[in-house]
Coordinates of C-alpha atoms and ligand atoms in Angstrom, one line a residue:
M268 CA 24.0 -2.5 10.6
L269 CA 23.1 -0.7 7.7
A270 CA 19.8 1.6 8.0
G271 CA 18.0 3.7 6.2
R272 CA 17.1 6.8 8.5
L273 CA 14.8 9.9 8.4
N274 CA 15.3 12.8 10.5
V275 CA 11.5 13.8 10.4
E276 CA 12.6 17.6 11.8
T277 CA 15.3 18.4 9.6
K278 CA 13.7 15.8 6.5
E279 CA 17.5 14.5 5.9
F280 CA 17.5 10.8 4.6
A281 CA 20.9 9.1 5.0
L282 CA 21.8 5.8 5.1
Q283 CA 23.9 5.4 8.4
E284 CA 25.7 2.4 10.7
V285 CA 23.3 1.5 14.0
P286 CA 23.4 -0.7 16.5
I287 CA 22.0 -4.2 15.5
P288 CA 18.7 -4.0 17.9
E289 CA 18.1 -6.4 20.9
P290 CA 14.4 -7.8 21.1
G291 CA 12.7 -7.3 24.7
P292 CA 9.9 -9.4 26.5
G293 CA 7.6 -10.4 23.7
F294 CA 9.6 -8.8 20.7
V295 CA 11.6 -10.8 18.0
R296 CA 14.7 -9.7 15.9
V297 CA 14.0 -10.7 11.8
K298 CA 17.0 -10.8 9.6
V299 CA 15.2 -8.6 6.8
G300 CA 14.7 -10.5 3.5
A301 CA 13.2 -7.5 0.9
A302 CA 12.1 -4.3 1.5
G303 CA 9.2 -2.4 0.0
V304 CA 9.5 1.0 -1.3
C305 CA 5.7 2.7 -1.3
L306 CA 4.7 6.2 -2.1
S307 CA 3.9 6.8 1.7
D308 CA 8.0 6.5 2.1
V309 CA 8.6 9.2 -0.6
H310 CA 5.9 11.7 0.8
L311 CA 7.7 11.0 5.0
I312 CA 10.3 12.1 3.5
Q313 CA 8.8 15.4 1.7
G314 CA 6.9 15.9 4.4
L315 CA 3.8 15.6 3.6
L316 CA 3.0 12.7 6.3
R317 CA 3.8 13.4 10.2
P318 CA 4.6 10.4 12.0
Q319 CA 2.0 10.5 15.1
F320 CA 3.4 8.1 17.7
L321 CA 7.1 8.6 17.0
Q322 CA 9.9 8.8 20.3
G323 CA 12.3 11.1 19.6
S324 CA 12.9 12.8 15.9
E325 CA 14.5 9.6 13.6
V326 CA 13.3 7.0 12.3
T327 CA 14.4 3.3 10.3
L328 CA 11.4 3.4 7.0
G329 CA 10.4 0.7 5.6
H330 CA 6.8 -0.6 6.4
E331 CA 7.4 -3.1 4.0
V332 CA 9.5 -5.9 5.1
A333 CA 9.6 -10.1 4.9
G334 CA 12.5 -11.9 6.0
T335 CA 14.1 -14.9 8.8
V336 CA 12.9 -14.9 12.6
D337 CA 16.5 -14.3 13.9
L338 CA 16.1 -14.3 17.5
P339 CA 13.6 -14.5 20.0
G340 CA 12.9 -12.6 22.5
P341 CA 12.6 -13.5 25.9
G342 CA 9.6 -15.2 27.1
V343 CA 8.5 -15.8 23.0
T344 CA 7.0 -19.1 21.9
S345 CA 5.6 -18.1 18.7
A346 CA 8.4 -18.2 16.7
K347 CA 11.6 -19.3 16.2
P348 CA 15.4 -18.5 14.4
G349 CA 14.7 -19.7 10.9
D350 CA 11.3 -19.2 10.5
R351 CA 10.1 -17.1 7.1
V352 CA 7.4 -14.6 8.0
V353 CA 6.4 -11.1 6.7
I354 CA 5.5 -8.6 8.7
Q355 CA 2.3 -7.1 9.6
A356 CA 3.0 -2.8 9.2
G357 CA 0.8 -1.8 12.0
Y358 CA 0.0 -2.9 15.9
E359 CA -2.7 -1.3 18.2
Y360 CA -0.7 -0.4 21.4
N361 CA -3.0 1.8 24.5
G362 CA -5.8 2.2 21.9
A363 CA -3.0 4.0 19.1
T364 CA -2.3 2.5 16.0
L365 CA 1.6 2.3 15.8
T366 CA 3.0 2.0 11.7
M367 CA 6.5 0.1 11.2
G368 CA 8.9 2.0 9.4
V369 CA 6.9 5.9 10.5
D370 CA 6.1 5.1 14.6
Y371 CA 9.2 2.9 14.5
D372 CA 12.2 1.9 13.5
G373 CA 11.4 -0.2 10.2
G374 CA 13.0 -3.1 8.0
W375 CA 15.2 -0.6 5.3
A376 CA 17.8 -2.2 7.6
E377 CA 19.7 -5.2 7.7
Y378 CA 17.4 -6.4 11.0
V379 CA 14.1 -5.1 12.4
V380 CA 13.0 -5.5 16.0
V381 CA 9.0 -6.1 16.2
P382 CA 6.1 -7.7 17.9
A383 CA 5.8 -11.4 18.1
G384 CA 2.3 -11.0 17.3
V385 CA 2.5 -9.3 13.8
L386 CA 5.1 -12.4 12.3
V387 CA 3.0 -14.0 9.7
P388 CA 4.4 -17.3 8.5
L389 CA 4.3 -17.5 5.1
G390 CA 5.7 -20.8 4.1
D391 CA 8.7 -22.1 1.9
D392 CA 7.2 -20.9 -1.9
I393 CA 6.4 -17.5 -1.8
P394 CA 10.0 -15.6 -2.6
F395 CA 10.9 -12.8 -0.4
D396 CA 10.9 -10.1 -2.5
Q397 CA 7.0 -10.9 -3.7
A398 CA 6.1 -11.9 0.3
S399 CA 7.8 -8.7 1.2
I400 CA 4.8 -6.3 -0.6
I401 CA 2.1 -8.3 0.7
P402 CA 1.7 -6.3 3.7
D403 CA 0.6 -2.7 2.2
A404 CA 0.9 -2.7 -1.7
V405 CA -1.8 -5.8 -1.5
S406 CA -3.0 -5.6 1.8
T407 CA -4.4 -2.2 1.9
P408 CA -6.2 -2.6 -1.0
W409 CA -7.6 -5.8 -0.3
G410 CA -8.7 -4.5 3.1
A411 CA -10.1 -1.0 1.3
I412 CA -12.0 -3.1 -0.9
S413 CA -13.2 -6.7 1.1
S414 CA -13.6 -4.6 4.3
T415 CA -14.3 -0.6 4.3
A416 CA -15.8 -0.5 0.2
D417 CA -16.9 -4.1 0.8
V418 CA -17.5 -4.6 -3.0
R419 CA -19.4 -7.1 -4.3
A420 CA -19.1 -9.6 -7.8
G421 CA -20.8 -7.6 -10.2
E422 CA -20.5 -3.8 -9.4
A423 CA -19.5 -1.1 -11.3
V424 CA -15.4 0.0 -10.0
G425 CA -13.3 2.7 -11.0
V426 CA -9.8 2.2 -9.6
W427 CA -7.8 6.1 -9.7
G428 CA -3.5 5.3 -9.3
I429 CA -2.5 2.2 -10.7
G430 CA 1.1 2.0 -9.4
G431 CA 1.6 -0.3 -6.6
L432 CA -1.6 -0.2 -4.6
G433 CA -3.4 0.3 -7.6
A434 CA -1.9 -2.4 -9.9
H435 CA -3.4 -4.9 -6.8
G436 CA -6.1 -3.5 -6.6
V437 CA -7.1 -4.5 -10.1
Q438 CA -6.4 -8.0 -9.5
L439 CA -8.0 -7.9 -6.6
L440 CA -11.3 -6.9 -7.6
R441 CA -10.9 -9.5 -10.9
L442 CA -10.5 -12.0 -8.0
I443 CA -13.3 -11.4 -5.8
G444 CA -16.0 -10.6 -9.7
A445 CA -16.5 -6.5 -9.7
A446 CA -17.3 -5.5 -13.2
P447 CA -16.5 -3.8 -14.9
I448 CA -13.5 -2.8 -13.4
I449 CA -12.3 0.7 -15.1
A450 CA -8.6 2.0 -14.2
V451 CA -7.7 5.6 -14.2
D452 CA -4.2 7.0 -14.7
P453 CA -2.5 9.2 -16.4
I454 CA 0.3 7.3 -17.3
A455 CA -0.1 4.9 -20.7
E456 CA 2.1 2.3 -19.3
A457 CA 0.1 2.0 -16.2
R458 CA -3.0 1.7 -18.2
E459 CA -1.5 -0.9 -20.3
R460 CA -0.3 -3.0 -17.5
A461 CA -4.4 -2.2 -15.6
L462 CA -5.3 -4.3 -18.5
E463 CA -3.1 -6.9 -18.2
F464 CA -3.8 -7.2 -14.6
G465 CA -7.2 -7.6 -15.2
A466 CA -9.2 -4.5 -16.0
D467 CA -12.1 -4.1 -18.9
Y468 CA -11.1 -0.5 -19.7
A469 CA -8.3 1.8 -18.7
L470 CA -8.4 5.9 -18.2
D471 CA -7.0 8.5 -19.4
P472 CA -8.2 11.2 -16.4
M473 CA -6.7 14.3 -18.5
A474 CA -8.6 13.1 -21.8
E475 CA -11.3 15.6 -23.0
D476 CA -14.2 12.9 -23.7
F477 CA -12.8 11.1 -20.3
P478 CA -17.1 11.9 -18.7
D479 CA -18.6 10.2 -22.1
A480 CA -15.8 6.8 -21.9
M481 CA -17.1 6.4 -18.0
K482 CA -20.3 6.7 -18.9
A483 CA -20.2 4.2 -21.5
A484 CA -17.9 1.9 -19.4
T485 CA -20.8 2.1 -17.0
A486 CA -23.5 2.3 -18.9
G487 CA -24.7 5.4 -17.6
K488 CA -25.6 4.4 -14.3
G489 CA -21.8 5.6 -12.8
L490 CA -20.1 3.9 -10.6
D491 CA -20.6 1.6 -7.4
V492 CA -17.1 1.9 -6.4
A493 CA -14.6 4.1 -6.7
L494 CA -11.3 4.0 -5.2
D495 CA -8.5 6.8 -4.8
F496 CA -5.3 5.0 -5.2
A497 CA -3.4 8.0 -6.0
G498 CA -3.4 10.5 -3.6
V499 CA -4.0 13.0 -5.5
D500 CA -6.7 16.2 -5.1
A501 CA -7.8 16.5 -8.4
V502 CA -9.0 12.4 -7.9
R503 CA -11.6 12.8 -5.5
A504 CA -13.4 15.8 -7.7
Q505 CA -13.2 13.5 -10.8
A506 CA -14.5 10.2 -9.0
I507 CA -16.9 11.5 -6.8
K508 CA -18.5 12.9 -10.0
C509 CA -18.4 9.5 -11.6
L510 CA -20.2 7.5 -8.1
G511 CA -23.5 6.2 -9.3
R512 CA -26.4 6.6 -6.8
H513 CA -25.7 5.0 -3.3
G514 CA -21.8 4.8 -4.7
R515 CA -18.9 5.3 -2.2
L516 CA -15.7 6.3 -3.0
V517 CA -12.7 5.2 -0.6
L518 CA -9.9 7.5 -0.2
V519 CA -7.2 5.1 0.6
G520 CA -4.9 7.7 -1.1
L521 CA -3.3 10.0 1.5
S522 CA -2.7 14.0 0.2
G523 CA -3.5 15.6 3.3
T524 CA -5.4 18.2 2.1
P525 CA -9.2 19.2 2.7
I526 CA -11.9 17.8 0.2
T527 CA -13.7 19.6 -1.8
I528 CA -17.6 18.5 -2.9
A529 CA -19.1 20.6 -5.3
D530 CA -22.3 19.4 -6.1
S531 CA -23.1 18.5 -2.8
T532 CA -26.6 18.9 -2.9
G533 CA -26.8 16.3 -6.2
F534 CA -24.3 14.0 -3.6
S535 CA -27.0 13.7 -1.3
F536 CA -30.1 13.4 -3.8
A537 CA -27.9 10.5 -5.0
R538 CA -27.1 9.1 -1.1
K539 CA -23.5 8.9 -2.7
Q540 CA -21.1 8.1 0.3
I541 CA -16.9 8.7 0.9
L542 CA -14.9 6.8 3.4
G543 CA -11.6 7.1 4.3
H544 CA -9.6 3.7 4.4
Y545 CA -5.5 2.7 6.5
G546 CA -3.4 -0.3 6.3
S547 CA -5.5 -3.2 6.8
E548 CA -6.8 -5.6 10.1
A549 CA -5.3 -8.8 11.1
H550 CA -6.5 -11.4 9.1
H551 CA -6.0 -9.5 5.8
V552 CA -2.1 -10.5 5.6
P553 CA -2.4 -14.2 6.3
Q554 CA -5.6 -14.0 3.7
L555 CA -3.9 -12.9 0.9
V556 CA -0.3 -15.2 2.3
N557 CA -2.9 -18.1 2.1
L558 CA -4.4 -16.6 -1.9
T559 CA -0.9 -16.7 -3.5
R560 CA 0.2 -20.3 -1.6
L561 CA -3.2 -21.5 -3.5
G562 CA -2.2 -19.9 -7.0
R563 CA -4.9 -17.6 -6.5
L564 CA -2.8 -14.3 -6.4
D565 CA 0.7 -14.4 -8.5
F566 CA 3.0 -11.1 -7.6
A567 CA 5.7 -12.3 -9.8
K568 CA 5.1 -9.3 -11.9
S569 CA 4.7 -6.9 -9.1
V570 CA 8.1 -6.6 -8.8
S571 CA 9.6 -3.9 -10.7
G572 CA 13.5 -3.7 -9.5
R573 CA 15.7 -5.2 -6.7
I574 CA 18.0 -2.5 -5.5
P575 CA 20.2 -2.7 -2.5
L576 CA 19.6 -1.0 0.5
S577 CA 22.7 1.1 0.1
E578 CA 21.0 3.0 -3.3
A579 CA 17.7 3.3 -1.0
A580 CA 17.9 7.1 -2.0
Q581 CA 17.5 6.0 -5.8
A582 CA 14.5 4.1 -5.0
V583 CA 13.1 6.6 -3.3
K584 CA 13.2 9.5 -6.1
A585 CA 12.2 6.8 -8.6
L586 CA 9.2 5.8 -7.5
D587 CA 8.7 9.8 -6.6
T588 CA 9.5 10.5 -10.6
K589 CA 8.2 7.3 -12.0
E590 CA 11.4 6.6 -13.7
G591 CA 10.6 3.5 -15.7
N592 CA 6.9 3.4 -14.0
P593 CA 7.6 1.1 -11.3
I594 CA 4.5 -1.1 -9.7
R595 CA 7.0 -1.7 -6.4
L596 CA 10.9 -1.6 -5.9
V597 CA 11.7 -3.7 -3.3
L598 CA 15.5 -3.0 -1.3
I599 CA 17.5 -6.3 -0.4
P600 CA 19.6 -5.5 2.7
Ligands
LIG1833 N1 -4.2 4.8 3.4 C1 -3.5 3.8 3.3 O1 -3.4 3.2 4.6 C2 -2.2 4.0 2.5 C3 -1.2 2.8 2.7 C4 0.2 3.0 1.6 C5 -0.3 3.8 0.7 N2 -1.2 4.6 0.3 C6 -0.9 6.4 -0.1 O2 -1.8 5.5 -1.4 C7 -1.3 6.2 -2.1 C8 -0.6 5.2 -3.5 O3 0.5 4.8 -3.1 P1 1.4 3.7 -3.8 O4 2.6 3.5 -3.7 O5 1.2 2.9 -4.3 O6 1.9 4.9 -4.9 P2 2.4 5.0 -6.8 O7 3.4 6.2 -6.6 O8 2.4 3.5 -7.0 O9 1.0 4.6 -7.7 C9 0.1 6.5 -7.6 C10 -0.5 5.8 -9.0 O10 -1.4 7.5 -9.4 C11 -1.3 7.7 -10.7 N3 -1.7 8.9 -10.4 C12 -1.1 10.4 -10.4 N4 -2.5 11.4 -10.7 C13 -3.1 10.5 -11.2 C14 -4.7 11.0 -11.7 N5 -5.1 12.5 -11.6 N6 -5.6 10.4 -11.7 C15 -5.1 8.9 -11.7 N7 -4.0 8.2 -11.5 C16 -3.0 9.1 -11.0 C17 -0.2 7.5 -10.8 O11 0.6 7.8 -12.6 C18 0.6 6.2 -10.1 O12 0.3 5.1 -11.8 C19 -0.1 7.1 -1.8 O13 -0.9 8.1 -1.8 C20 -0.1 6.7 -0.9 O14 0.3 7.4 0.7 C21 -1.9 5.0 2.2
LIG1834 ZN1 2.6 2.0 1.8

């Protein structure tokens, strides 16, 4: 079968022919219907992110995957061939969180083998391309908003980076009643879609009047919550300044570099907080599938392009260079 493989030592990414994987006891083989392309994949290829638990130096990328159960391994009774499923991107093994497409082979391939426990039933109504991005592009902001930041209705929330994660972050904040929702992105088109997806304000972080605009949007009080969905150092410095009393910054974007708190005394006086966030918890993806099936969420506008798996390298480049300003590009095997 065809698979998009990365050598983490040489940083070479290429489509290769590899054997179709066999599911061992407790594992399930899924025929991939669609697989999302995340900025983390770009970071992996560029060497900014490194797998922590990968055996060997090669891995098939792809941690946002939906498809059809093809072959349950020995002992698996919870899944049967033909079941439509979405795959949770991570699972705990020996006290470590292993991430699909990072620590073990992922879904930029025709088939992927995963533990039965990570499969979430999809039902018949959500198409694979829209479903595939739920784990990560939607579930990571959902985990950050509903668990780590614990955003309450009526809180003022700033969202830095209106790409795959941030565009969904805005929708999810709207759903739970955050107000105002203040989107921040240097790309004009990203700011436009933020307003379309439910932001009250969309600000350019590079604009000279940014601090005043943020002040005005929060009636001088500053943000209750700032969400970094960009993974850019400048975002952290700017977001910390925008926090109000007891304000909390959640780091979702991954930059790999140290964080500096310029006014550390002011940070303490105002009792600000910085929280790290990674992935989502086991209940988040099923919640999101449910919210989608009940019409609370709609990802029809989230898929900016359906690209053949054989053109994965072009999709990676398009996301990296923001060619066409994609929200999410999805690979179709
Ligand atoms: N913690 C996690 O579990 C987790 C999961 C998935 C992705 N990530 C990380 O989240 C980040 C976003 O991923 P994505 O796939 O949504 O990326 P994306 O490329 O789709 O979106 C990033 C957005 O950030 C914007 N941006 C760039 N500089 C900015 C600035 N100074 N201020 C505000 N916005 C700025 C870009 O214009 C773009 O719209 C990446 O760093 C990725 O590695 C983390
Ligand atoms: Zn990701």
